XYZ file of C-alpha atoms in Angstrom:
677
model
C -0.066 0.104 0.046
C 1.386 3.219 -0.808
C 1.950 5.828 1.536
C 0.179 9.514 0.755
C 1.230 12.890 2.177
C -0.903 15.810 1.904
C -1.248 18.382 3.810
C -3.302 21.816 2.656
C -4.246 24.763 4.300
C -7.050 27.007 4.173
C -7.014 30.369 5.319
C -9.056 32.469 2.624
C -7.817 30.444 -0.215
C -6.822 27.042 -0.216
C -2.809 26.639 -0.635
C -0.328 23.617 -0.244
C 2.216 23.435 2.377
C 5.356 21.879 1.149
C 8.289 19.917 3.432
C 5.455 18.683 6.075
C 6.893 15.355 7.886
C 4.257 13.267 10.731
C 5.454 11.553 13.290
C 3.868 7.894 12.850
C 3.394 4.758 14.554
C 6.126 1.982 14.731
C 5.627 -1.129 16.875
C 7.568 -4.217 18.507
C 7.458 -7.391 20.440
C 6.235 -5.285 23.580
C 4.332 -2.385 23.154
C 4.349 0.620 20.404
C 5.515 3.968 20.105
C 5.016 7.152 17.851
C 1.915 9.316 17.142
C -1.335 9.203 15.525
C -4.804 11.209 15.432
C -8.240 10.059 15.936
C -10.060 8.445 13.411
C -11.527 11.744 12.299
C -8.466 13.896 12.360
C -7.789 15.916 15.340
C -9.162 19.510 15.584
C -7.650 22.288 17.641
C -6.906 26.313 18.204
C -4.132 27.271 17.055
C -1.686 28.599 19.847
C 1.914 29.730 19.072
C 3.965 28.668 21.795
C 6.852 31.509 22.052
C 8.140 30.201 25.282
C 8.367 27.891 28.168
C 6.397 30.499 30.328
C 3.937 30.593 27.565
C 2.903 27.459 28.274
C 0.587 27.616 30.918
C -1.722 29.203 28.207
C -2.006 25.822 26.521
C -1.922 23.466 29.958
C -4.532 25.222 32.175
C -5.589 29.040 31.474
C -6.396 29.350 27.549
C -10.174 29.686 27.429
C -10.913 27.718 23.729
C -9.108 24.478 24.251
C -8.062 21.843 22.640
C -5.192 23.565 20.852
C -3.055 22.982 18.214
C 0.100 23.896 19.386
C 2.749 25.667 17.273
C 6.449 25.575 18.374
C 10.302 25.495 17.970
C 11.698 22.514 17.634
C 14.342 23.562 20.429
C 11.098 23.496 23.162
C 9.863 20.096 22.072
C 12.113 18.266 24.631
C 9.488 16.510 27.105
C 6.261 14.902 26.758
C 3.402 15.338 29.401
C -0.047 13.699 29.233
C -2.937 16.752 28.457
C -5.769 16.650 27.226
C -6.141 20.265 25.855
C -3.270 19.495 23.393
C -5.465 18.480 20.058
C -1.883 18.225 18.313
C 1.669 19.511 17.924
C 3.205 21.019 14.888
C 7.248 21.802 15.349
C 8.919 24.429 13.120
C 12.657 23.369 12.638
C 14.839 25.969 13.501
C 17.454 27.523 10.842
C 20.037 26.789 13.401
C 20.709 24.085 15.273
C 20.694 24.183 19.203
C 23.982 24.653 21.056
C 23.472 22.399 23.391
C 22.771 19.354 21.376
C 18.922 17.662 20.852
C 18.992 13.575 20.655
C 15.338 12.188 20.746
C 17.024 8.704 20.990
C 17.329 6.893 23.839
C 20.531 6.981 25.915
C 21.374 3.626 25.493
C 20.751 2.704 21.746
C 20.157 -1.376 21.105
C 20.935 -2.337 24.628
C 18.833 -5.269 24.327
C 19.904 -6.620 21.105
C 24.217 -6.353 21.488
C 26.445 -8.580 22.954
C 26.390 -7.612 26.518
C 23.509 -9.925 28.228
C 23.060 -11.590 31.153
C 25.792 -14.286 29.987
C 28.041 -12.457 28.310
C 29.870 -9.905 29.839
C 26.615 -8.847 32.169
C 28.766 -5.476 33.752
C 28.674 -4.440 30.845
C 25.279 -4.613 29.871
C 22.478 -2.184 29.814
C 25.031 0.893 29.558
C 26.454 -0.116 32.700
C 29.906 1.379 32.270
C 29.033 3.861 29.649
C 26.057 5.560 28.935
C 26.930 6.287 24.982
C 24.046 8.884 24.062
C 23.855 11.375 27.477
C 21.997 13.405 25.804
C 19.162 11.358 24.834
C 15.768 12.331 25.714
C 13.926 8.913 24.560
C 11.130 10.959 22.748
C 11.300 9.359 19.506
C 10.165 5.913 21.574
C 7.320 7.540 23.201
C 4.026 7.135 22.577
C 1.833 10.287 21.609
C -2.031 9.924 21.104
C -2.165 12.900 19.178
C -0.295 13.750 16.121
C 2.754 15.510 15.443
C 4.306 17.738 12.466
C 7.315 18.982 11.605
C 7.507 21.677 9.479
C 10.251 23.749 7.176
C 10.392 27.683 8.795
C 9.308 29.001 5.347
C 6.401 31.121 3.629
C 4.280 28.055 4.891
C 4.802 28.624 8.263
C 4.119 32.458 7.783
C 0.707 31.729 6.885
C 0.193 30.031 9.955
C 2.056 32.615 11.971
C -0.129 35.359 10.386
C -3.287 33.617 10.956
C -2.692 33.121 14.710
C -1.588 36.684 14.585
C -4.765 38.109 13.176
C -7.181 35.927 15.020
C -6.522 33.796 17.890
C -3.328 36.963 20.331
C -4.114 37.535 23.344
C -3.812 41.464 23.054
C -2.997 42.622 26.680
C -4.534 40.209 28.510
C -8.090 40.247 26.823
C -9.270 37.079 25.795
C -9.061 36.349 21.525
C -12.571 37.310 19.749
C -14.287 34.729 17.625
C -14.022 33.718 14.944
C -10.312 32.130 15.943
C -7.883 30.128 13.548
C -7.854 26.465 13.920
C -6.207 23.537 12.456
C -7.160 19.809 11.445
C -4.488 17.032 11.665
C -5.144 13.796 10.475
C -3.043 10.793 10.785
C -4.552 8.168 12.015
C -2.452 4.615 11.852
C -3.898 0.834 11.286
C -1.837 -0.858 13.460
C -2.013 -0.983 17.358
C -0.381 -2.772 20.378
C 2.451 -4.233 19.329
C 4.034 -6.394 16.378
C 2.045 -9.813 17.233
C -0.919 -8.168 16.931
C -0.606 -6.259 13.853
C 0.849 -9.125 12.029
C -1.651 -11.623 13.306
C -4.417 -9.273 11.924
C -2.228 -9.076 8.550
C -2.566 -12.996 8.434
C -5.969 -13.529 9.158
C -6.281 -16.902 7.087
C -9.030 -17.797 4.430
C -9.701 -13.832 4.010
C -10.418 -13.504 0.268
C -9.171 -9.703 1.377
C -6.617 -9.421 3.744
C -6.357 -5.983 5.424
C -2.524 -5.468 5.543
C -2.324 -2.994 8.865
C 1.653 -2.979 9.323
C 4.536 -3.735 7.501
C 7.960 -4.982 8.856
C 10.992 -2.562 8.529
C 13.182 -4.011 5.780
C 15.234 -3.439 2.717
C 18.524 -5.106 1.636
C 22.140 -4.964 2.540
C 24.969 -4.303 0.092
C 28.047 -6.069 -0.254
C 31.104 -6.438 -2.341
C 34.206 -8.156 -2.383
C 37.899 -7.522 -3.948
C 37.492 -10.980 -4.648
C 34.774 -12.007 -6.987
C 32.731 -14.818 -5.045
C 30.471 -16.999 -6.684
C 26.736 -15.969 -5.674
C 24.662 -18.995 -6.530
C 27.037 -21.168 -4.330
C 26.201 -20.573 -0.613
C 27.895 -21.828 2.405
C 31.513 -21.931 3.304
C 34.135 -21.540 0.989
C 36.891 -23.746 1.327
C 40.140 -21.871 1.669
C 38.472 -18.656 1.533
C 39.556 -16.235 4.177
C 37.855 -12.972 4.277
C 37.902 -9.388 6.067
C 34.827 -7.976 6.547
C 35.151 -3.995 6.556
C 30.988 -2.772 7.633
C 28.901 0.218 7.996
C 25.741 1.019 8.505
C 23.543 3.200 6.102
C 20.638 3.999 8.046
C 19.427 6.704 10.227
C 16.142 8.486 11.478
C 14.778 11.019 13.779
C 11.334 11.859 15.425
C 9.537 12.631 12.109
C 8.983 10.090 9.169
C 10.951 10.711 5.963
C 13.696 12.814 8.083
C 16.911 11.177 8.640
C 20.144 13.285 7.771
C 22.580 10.871 9.823
C 25.229 13.357 8.765
C 27.877 12.012 11.236
C 25.714 8.807 13.056
C 25.778 7.490 9.007
C 26.938 9.283 6.132
C 30.507 10.463 7.431
C 31.165 6.043 7.685
C 29.387 5.781 4.590
C 31.593 8.063 2.624
C 34.743 6.986 4.272
C 34.337 3.282 3.719
C 33.109 4.189 0.105
C 36.215 5.922 -0.414
C 38.377 3.330 1.192
C 36.933 0.973 -1.056
C 37.939 2.853 -4.073
C 41.262 3.515 -2.673
C 41.812 0.016 -2.506
C 40.606 -0.304 -5.937
C 44.157 -1.353 -8.091
C 46.108 -2.896 -4.496
C 43.894 -6.001 -4.279
C 45.387 -8.469 -6.623
C 48.644 -8.766 -3.937
C 46.298 -9.673 -0.886
C 45.876 -13.287 0.106
C 42.560 -12.051 1.740
C 39.858 -11.040 0.684
C 37.984 -7.715 1.755
C 34.516 -7.845 2.388
C 32.749 -4.661 2.335
C 29.465 -5.005 4.089
C 26.770 -1.648 4.263
C 24.098 -3.065 6.781
C 20.812 -1.486 6.487
C 18.351 -1.149 9.417
C 20.994 -1.046 12.626
C 19.107 1.950 13.990
C 16.166 -0.811 14.782
C 18.337 -3.240 16.767
C 20.968 -4.298 14.592
C 17.995 -5.290 11.207
C 21.124 -6.241 8.623
C 23.945 -7.948 10.643
C 21.549 -9.813 12.526
C 20.162 -10.933 9.277
C 23.505 -11.805 7.201
C 25.139 -13.485 10.207
C 21.517 -15.486 10.133
C 22.208 -16.366 6.905
C 25.860 -17.111 7.109
C 24.680 -19.531 9.981
C 22.260 -21.304 7.731
C 24.107 -21.419 4.225
C 22.176 -18.800 2.823
C 24.950 -16.403 2.446
C 28.304 -16.899 -0.304
C 30.109 -17.126 2.778
C 29.742 -18.559 6.440
C 31.509 -17.564 9.731
C 34.294 -19.538 9.511
C 35.371 -18.009 6.390
C 35.264 -14.947 8.704
C 38.972 -13.654 9.839
C 38.167 -10.060 11.338
C 36.290 -7.200 11.291
C 36.827 -3.544 10.885
C 33.632 -1.280 11.280
C 33.668 2.176 10.636
C 31.178 4.069 12.299
C 31.216 7.828 13.302
C 34.341 9.088 12.200
C 33.645 13.189 11.987
C 37.153 14.682 13.144
C 37.240 17.332 15.956
C 39.837 19.909 16.437
C 42.317 17.053 17.932
C 42.482 14.817 15.076
C 41.698 11.576 17.013
C 39.872 8.451 16.316
C 39.055 5.835 19.093
C 39.463 1.813 18.108
C 36.798 0.147 19.778
C 37.003 -3.173 21.092
C 35.595 -5.985 23.059
C 37.124 -6.542 26.559
C 35.879 -9.880 27.119
C 37.557 -11.665 23.920
C 40.322 -8.422 23.791
C 42.940 -10.547 24.706
C 43.004 -12.500 21.349
C 46.325 -11.961 19.888
C 44.592 -11.679 16.634
C 42.544 -8.666 18.025
C 46.336 -6.719 18.916
C 47.594 -7.679 15.775
C 44.384 -5.608 13.868
C 45.230 -2.702 16.041
C 48.865 -2.851 15.368
C 48.146 -2.686 11.957
C 45.503 0.317 12.432
C 47.999 2.189 14.405
C 50.969 1.652 11.587
C 48.378 2.705 8.741
C 47.869 5.961 10.235
C 51.418 6.608 10.666
C 52.077 9.218 8.432
C 48.588 10.662 8.508
C 46.972 13.736 9.989
C 45.030 11.825 12.537
C 46.123 9.678 15.500
C 44.516 6.518 16.634
C 44.307 5.692 19.887
C 42.670 2.624 22.324
C 40.328 2.966 25.387
C 40.351 2.107 28.553
C 40.727 -2.136 28.794
C 37.735 -2.149 30.657
C 35.602 0.187 27.954
C 33.038 -1.950 26.139
C 32.124 -2.134 22.557
C 29.522 1.036 21.438
C 26.425 -0.150 19.646
C 27.520 -1.144 16.235
C 26.721 -4.572 13.778
C 30.071 -6.113 15.154
C 28.200 -7.356 18.221
C 25.785 -9.588 16.339
C 28.836 -11.510 14.608
C 30.238 -11.640 18.450
C 26.659 -13.078 19.705
C 27.395 -16.174 17.814
C 30.831 -16.211 17.355
C 34.299 -15.106 19.120
C 35.516 -13.281 15.839
C 38.198 -10.397 16.330
C 37.017 -6.898 15.882
C 37.680 -2.885 16.113
C 35.209 -0.548 16.126
C 36.654 3.277 14.460
C 34.998 5.610 15.963
C 35.717 9.416 16.888
C 34.633 8.814 20.582
C 36.328 7.705 23.670
C 33.377 6.944 25.699
C 30.274 9.199 25.699
C 29.260 10.061 22.125
C 30.900 13.501 20.676
C 27.482 13.913 18.280
C 25.339 16.180 20.108
C 22.402 15.869 17.388
C 22.551 11.728 17.338
C 19.429 10.405 15.652
C 17.733 13.677 15.202
C 16.962 15.965 13.028
C 19.963 18.417 13.455
C 22.214 15.240 12.526
C 23.122 17.603 9.492
C 25.628 19.662 7.773
C 25.730 22.415 9.792
C 26.884 19.959 13.150
C 29.805 18.859 10.818
C 30.469 22.721 9.787
C 30.212 22.193 5.869
C 29.913 25.301 5.779
C 30.573 27.067 1.712
C 30.866 30.617 0.812
C 27.662 32.280 -0.593
C 29.606 33.239 -3.463
C 30.437 29.654 -4.578
C 28.042 28.061 -7.544
C 26.602 24.437 -7.057
C 29.378 23.403 -9.513
C 32.254 25.331 -7.297
C 30.802 23.856 -4.278
C 31.354 20.233 -5.985
C 35.056 21.154 -5.983
C 35.442 23.337 -3.224
C 37.157 21.186 -0.319
C 36.293 22.082 2.864
C 38.434 21.002 6.157
C 35.856 18.142 7.000
C 36.385 16.781 3.675
C 40.403 16.503 4.245
C 40.040 15.300 7.601
C 37.689 12.246 5.975
C 39.941 11.661 3.658
C 42.577 11.100 6.349
C 40.286 9.078 7.559
C 39.469 7.089 4.480
C 43.199 6.285 3.513
C 43.836 5.083 7.184
C 41.072 2.661 6.946
C 42.023 1.404 3.412
C 45.352 0.982 4.446
C 44.597 -0.599 7.964
C 42.230 -3.063 5.953
C 45.406 -3.711 3.072
C 47.771 -4.619 5.912
C 44.931 -6.715 7.764
C 44.275 -8.658 4.233
C 47.843 -9.581 3.807
C 49.563 -6.449 2.360
C 52.843 -5.475 2.539
C 54.006 -3.141 4.412
C 56.184 -1.505 1.832
C 53.506 -1.088 -0.372
C 51.139 0.838 2.177
C 51.821 4.424 1.113
C 50.557 3.540 -2.627
C 46.724 3.231 -0.922
C 45.178 6.680 -0.770
C 41.940 7.842 -0.212
C 41.092 10.437 -3.379
C 39.756 13.607 -1.923
C 37.982 14.695 -5.699
C 35.999 11.965 -4.286
C 35.107 12.933 -0.807
C 34.836 17.049 -1.310
C 31.180 16.689 -2.717
C 29.934 15.620 0.594
C 27.195 17.913 0.831
C 24.408 17.472 3.508
C 22.862 20.764 2.940
C 21.058 18.810 -0.006
C 21.854 15.409 -0.862
C 24.666 13.463 0.347
C 24.409 10.890 -2.607
C 23.224 13.057 -4.896
C 26.663 15.282 -4.985
C 28.617 11.459 -5.476
C 25.894 10.765 -8.355
C 26.214 14.040 -9.840
C 30.216 13.794 -10.021
C 30.382 10.025 -11.510
C 27.375 11.557 -13.817
C 25.398 8.705 -12.978
C 21.723 7.919 -13.663
C 19.559 5.660 -11.726
C 18.124 2.110 -14.180
C 14.910 0.954 -13.329
C 13.635 -2.811 -12.651
C 12.725 -2.465 -16.524
C 16.082 -1.453 -17.524
C 15.006 2.132 -18.575
C 17.845 5.049 -17.172
C 15.505 7.300 -14.970
C 16.916 10.326 -13.192
C 18.103 9.698 -9.744
C 16.274 12.445 -7.182
C 15.962 16.126 -6.710
C 19.213 17.628 -5.858
C 16.773 20.506 -3.338
C 15.555 16.934 -1.185
C 17.974 15.413 1.413
C 18.656 11.953 1.504
C 16.565 9.729 3.283
C 18.140 7.288 5.474
C 15.604 5.992 7.071
C 14.915 1.940 6.492
C 11.291 2.132 5.960
C 9.399 -0.978 4.628
C 10.165 -3.530 1.922
C 10.435 -1.537 -1.405
C 11.730 -1.094 -4.972
C 15.641 0.118 -4.171
C 15.403 2.807 -1.423
C 17.238 5.553 -2.075
C 20.329 4.893 0.552
C 20.620 1.380 -1.210
C 20.163 2.847 -4.768
C 23.449 5.594 -4.128
C 25.484 2.863 -2.132
C 25.069 0.249 -4.574
C 25.611 2.733 -7.430
C 28.561 4.374 -6.191
C 30.254 1.126 -4.984
C 29.863 -0.248 -8.455
C 31.436 2.708 -9.980
C 34.121 3.079 -7.542
C 35.158 -0.959 -7.508
C 34.059 -1.897 -10.612
C 35.480 -2.006 -14.416
C 33.688 -1.157 -17.691
C 33.057 -3.977 -19.987
C 32.263 -3.668 -23.956
C 28.737 -5.275 -24.029
C 25.483 -4.462 -25.165
C 23.030 -2.500 -23.307
C 20.650 -5.994 -23.761
C 23.820 -8.308 -22.372
C 24.292 -5.847 -19.651
C 20.730 -5.797 -18.242
C 20.847 -9.330 -19.147
C 23.816 -10.295 -17.098
C 26.209 -11.938 -19.139
C 29.279 -10.705 -20.901
C 28.994 -12.315 -24.098
C 26.963 -15.074 -25.823
C 28.751 -17.570 -25.866
C 30.724 -17.818 -22.341
C 28.580 -17.510 -19.437
C 31.072 -18.223 -16.582
C 30.987 -14.924 -15.251
C 27.221 -14.475 -14.877
C 27.570 -15.686 -11.271
C 30.483 -14.011 -10.069
C 29.754 -10.241 -11.110
C 27.110 -7.856 -11.515
C 26.530 -5.818 -14.200
C 24.426 -2.147 -14.438
C 24.113 -0.181 -17.493
C 24.538 3.548 -16.421
C 24.796 6.781 -18.083
C 27.814 8.899 -18.112
C 29.072 12.605 -18.942
C 27.685 14.406 -21.568
C 29.282 14.473 -25.144
C 30.982 17.745 -26.375
C 28.602 20.021 -27.597
C 25.973 17.479 -27.247
C 22.720 17.185 -25.015
C 23.295 12.957 -25.252
C 24.945 11.084 -22.886
C 27.337 8.213 -23.420
C 26.098 5.027 -22.017
C 28.127 2.008 -20.615
C 28.133 -1.413 -18.962
C 29.568 -1.343 -15.344
C 30.690 -4.719 -14.141
C 31.304 -5.072 -10.317
C 31.399 -7.604 -7.390
C 28.747 -5.768 -5.892
C 25.253 -7.565 -4.524
C 22.224 -7.325 -2.631
C 20.709 -9.592 0.350
C 18.218 -9.304 2.237
C 17.923 -6.442 5.408
C 14.910 -8.017 6.710
C 14.873 -9.184 10.362
C 14.940 -13.038 10.697
C 11.816 -12.567 13.042
C 9.819 -12.298 10.456
C 11.663 -15.055 8.719
C 11.035 -17.559 11.332
C 7.359 -16.045 12.078
C 8.761 -15.455 15.580
C 7.169 -11.987 16.185
C 7.668 -12.104 19.974
C 11.634 -13.093 19.850
C 13.950 -11.301 22.075
C 17.124 -12.176 19.580
C 16.211 -10.089 16.790
C 14.757 -7.553 15.864
C 10.874 -7.288 15.696
C 9.890 -3.825 14.875
C 7.276 -2.858 12.030
C 5.204 0.341 10.929
C 1.681 0.905 10.862
C 0.290 1.416 7.762
C -1.906 4.492 6.930
C -4.484 5.627 4.615
C -3.709 9.343 3.846
C -1.936 12.011 6.104
C -3.750 15.196 5.927
C -4.217 18.866 7.889
C -5.898 22.312 7.076
C -6.289 25.402 8.569
C -9.251 27.216 8.658
C -11.636 29.930 10.653
C -13.709 28.284 13.316
C -16.923 29.729 14.564
C -17.367 30.449 18.887
C -19.189 27.388 20.526
C -21.957 29.763 21.472
C -22.619 30.642 17.455
C -21.953 26.858 16.565
C -24.837 26.036 19.528
C -27.201 28.685 17.931
C -26.735 27.579 14.464
C -27.562 23.842 15.762
C -30.524 25.515 17.560
C -31.419 27.275 14.568
C -31.063 24.033 11.955
C -32.988 21.607 14.630
C -36.089 24.666 15.014
C -36.306 24.794 11.683
C -35.945 20.907 10.770
C -38.972 20.758 13.566
C -41.144 23.406 11.952
C -40.862 22.121 8.254
C -41.842 18.282 9.979
C -44.780 20.282 11.502
C -45.624 21.834 8.106
C -45.615 19.071 5.880
C -47.049 16.763 8.705
C -50.108 18.985 8.591
C -50.070 19.932 4.626
C -49.975 16.195 4.182
C -53.248 15.636 6.574
C -55.232 18.420 4.950
C -54.149 17.812 1.201
C -57.661 16.409 0.376
C -58.561 19.906 1.264
C -55.988 22.063 0.551
C -55.362 20.651 -3.035
C -59.113 19.135 -3.745
C -61.335 20.507 -7.074
C -64.847 20.815 -7.197
C -66.400 18.273 -8.808
C -68.635 18.232 -11.610
C -72.105 16.762 -11.682
C -73.153 13.672 -12.481
C -75.026 14.184 -14.969
C -72.477 15.911 -17.575
C -71.919 14.819 -20.649
C -68.867 15.560 -23.038
C-alpha cells in the first residue's frame, strides 16, 4: 500500500504546504511508539508557543481548548499527557540548538547487542558507559495526538499570520471569535504490538486481507575484492575474508527526516572512499576484503543480524568460518584534535588477532594527520554491527569511532545531525558546481580517515607494509560530501550516473534539493540509500566492459561464455554528456556488488515476540492530511444548531399538516354526475 502525504491549508484560499513530515506509529514485540490522530482527525485552536512561560496558556489558563500547538523544535524536549492538546506542529529552526538535542534513547539497541546476563553482564545496559547521555527518549514515546514537522518557510508564515490576526491575546484580553483552527489527520491502522498487527494481517481464509503493518526492512549491499560465486551458498573452502562494515541508515522523530550526517554518512563515505583507494591494490592480497553496508541497524541491528543468520544457515556465499576479522567504521567526523578511537570487546580483547588488527591500524595511520588511540581496557564496545557477530562467534574485530566514551555527536538520530553539525559551510559566492570542487576542512579530514581505513584493511588482508603508501583515498571523491542538499546526489552528480529502473530504462536519480532519507522504511523497490550505495560502490570498484545494453541487463558478458554471470553484477548507466551535445555516453559497469536481505530473521521464523532479533514494524495509514481554517464560537455553533433543529421541526410539522389536509387544500370542485361530453 502506498503511503500518501498531503498537507493542505485553508485560510481564505486553499494553499498547499511543502516540506511537512509526520510522526508515525512503529511497533515491536512489546509495545507501540509514535503518534496518531483520532479516526476523523483532531481539531484544535492554533496557539503559537513562543516560550516555556507561554505554556501555561495551553495547559491550564487558555479559554478555548483543545489547542493545536505551534512551537520551535528547541521547545520540543519533553512530553506530558494533557487533554487540552489536540496536536503539535514543530517548526524546524534555521540553526541547530547549541546545547544539543537527541530524541533517541541514552543506550541505543541495549537489548540486542552482545552484552547480556550470559556475556559480559557488567557491560550490559550501558552500566559502564552511557553512550548517548543527551538522549531523552522522545522517539520511543507513544503520543495519542498527531505531531508534524514543518520547515521554517513561507508556509509557516501563513499559520503565524492566521494566529496573529485571530488568536493572539492583546493586553490580557480574551481572543474573540472567529478563531484560527487547525485539523491534523494521521490515523494509524496498527495498534498494540507487532504480534497483534501481524496476526491481523495474516488472517487465514480471508479473500480481501487487510494489512495493517509492515516489517521494517530493505536490503544490505556488499561487495568483495575477489569475485565470489553468488549462487554457491555456504562455506568456501580456503577462503578467508576481512569484513569492512558500516551502517547506512538513520532516523529522527519524524517520518522521512533522517539526515544522519555524523551517525551514518561520515562512516558511509569513508568506507566508499577506502574501497576506491584499494581498487588497484587487491591483487597482492592473500585475503578477500568484504565490504558490507548494513541497513536497519538503528532498529536493533536488522541488517547485520540477518547477514549473520544467513551465514549460519548457508544462505550467504560465505559462512562465519570464512570470516577472519572485522573492521567497522562508525561515527568518524573528526574534531579539532583529529583523534579516532579503536574500540574492541574487553571480554575477547586478549585474543592476539585483535592485537594484530590494532597494530595494523596504528601502522596505517603513521604519517597521516590523524591519531588512533585505544580506550580503557574496561571500555565495552559501543553500539555497532560487530556486536551481532560476537553474539554467535568470537571473531577479532575493531570499531573505529570519534569518541572515547560517550558520543561526541550532540544530535544523534535527530533532525539536527546535518551539515551544520559538521560545519560543512561553503562560501555563499560559490556556485553549485564550484561547491563540488571546493574542499572543506571536513572533507580533508574524512579523506585522511578513509586513507587510514584503506591502509588498515590492506595490511589486515595480507598486504606488505612496503606497498601501503600507494594506497591513498581521493579527496576529489570526498569533497562533494554535502548534506545541505543530498549526500548521495553529489556523488552521483560527480560520477555522472543516473538510476536504472527495474525494467532496464535509465531514469533520473532524485531531486538535488531534497536531502537523502536514511530511514530504512518498509520493503520497497530500490530505496534511496540502497541505490546510492549500490551504484557508487559499483562505479568506484568495478570496471567498464564492452557489451551491449541488452546483454548488460541480462547479466551476461558475451553470448558464448556466461561463466561470469554468477561472479559479477552488471549495471547499465549513463555517463557524462558528449561534447557539444545533449546526449550522454552509456556503458556497462561490471562489479562484485551484490544485495542481500535486510529483513529481520524474526519475520522469516514468524517469531514476532523474539528476544533475539529485531521485531520492528511500521503501521500503515490511508492518508495524512491537515488544514487550517477559521472556526466560529461554541455559542454561535450551538445557536446555528438550534436554529437548524428548529427549522427542521417546523418543516416536519408543516409537512405533516399539509399532508393531513391535502384533500382539502388541493381538492377541486366536482362536476355534476349527469354532465356529458
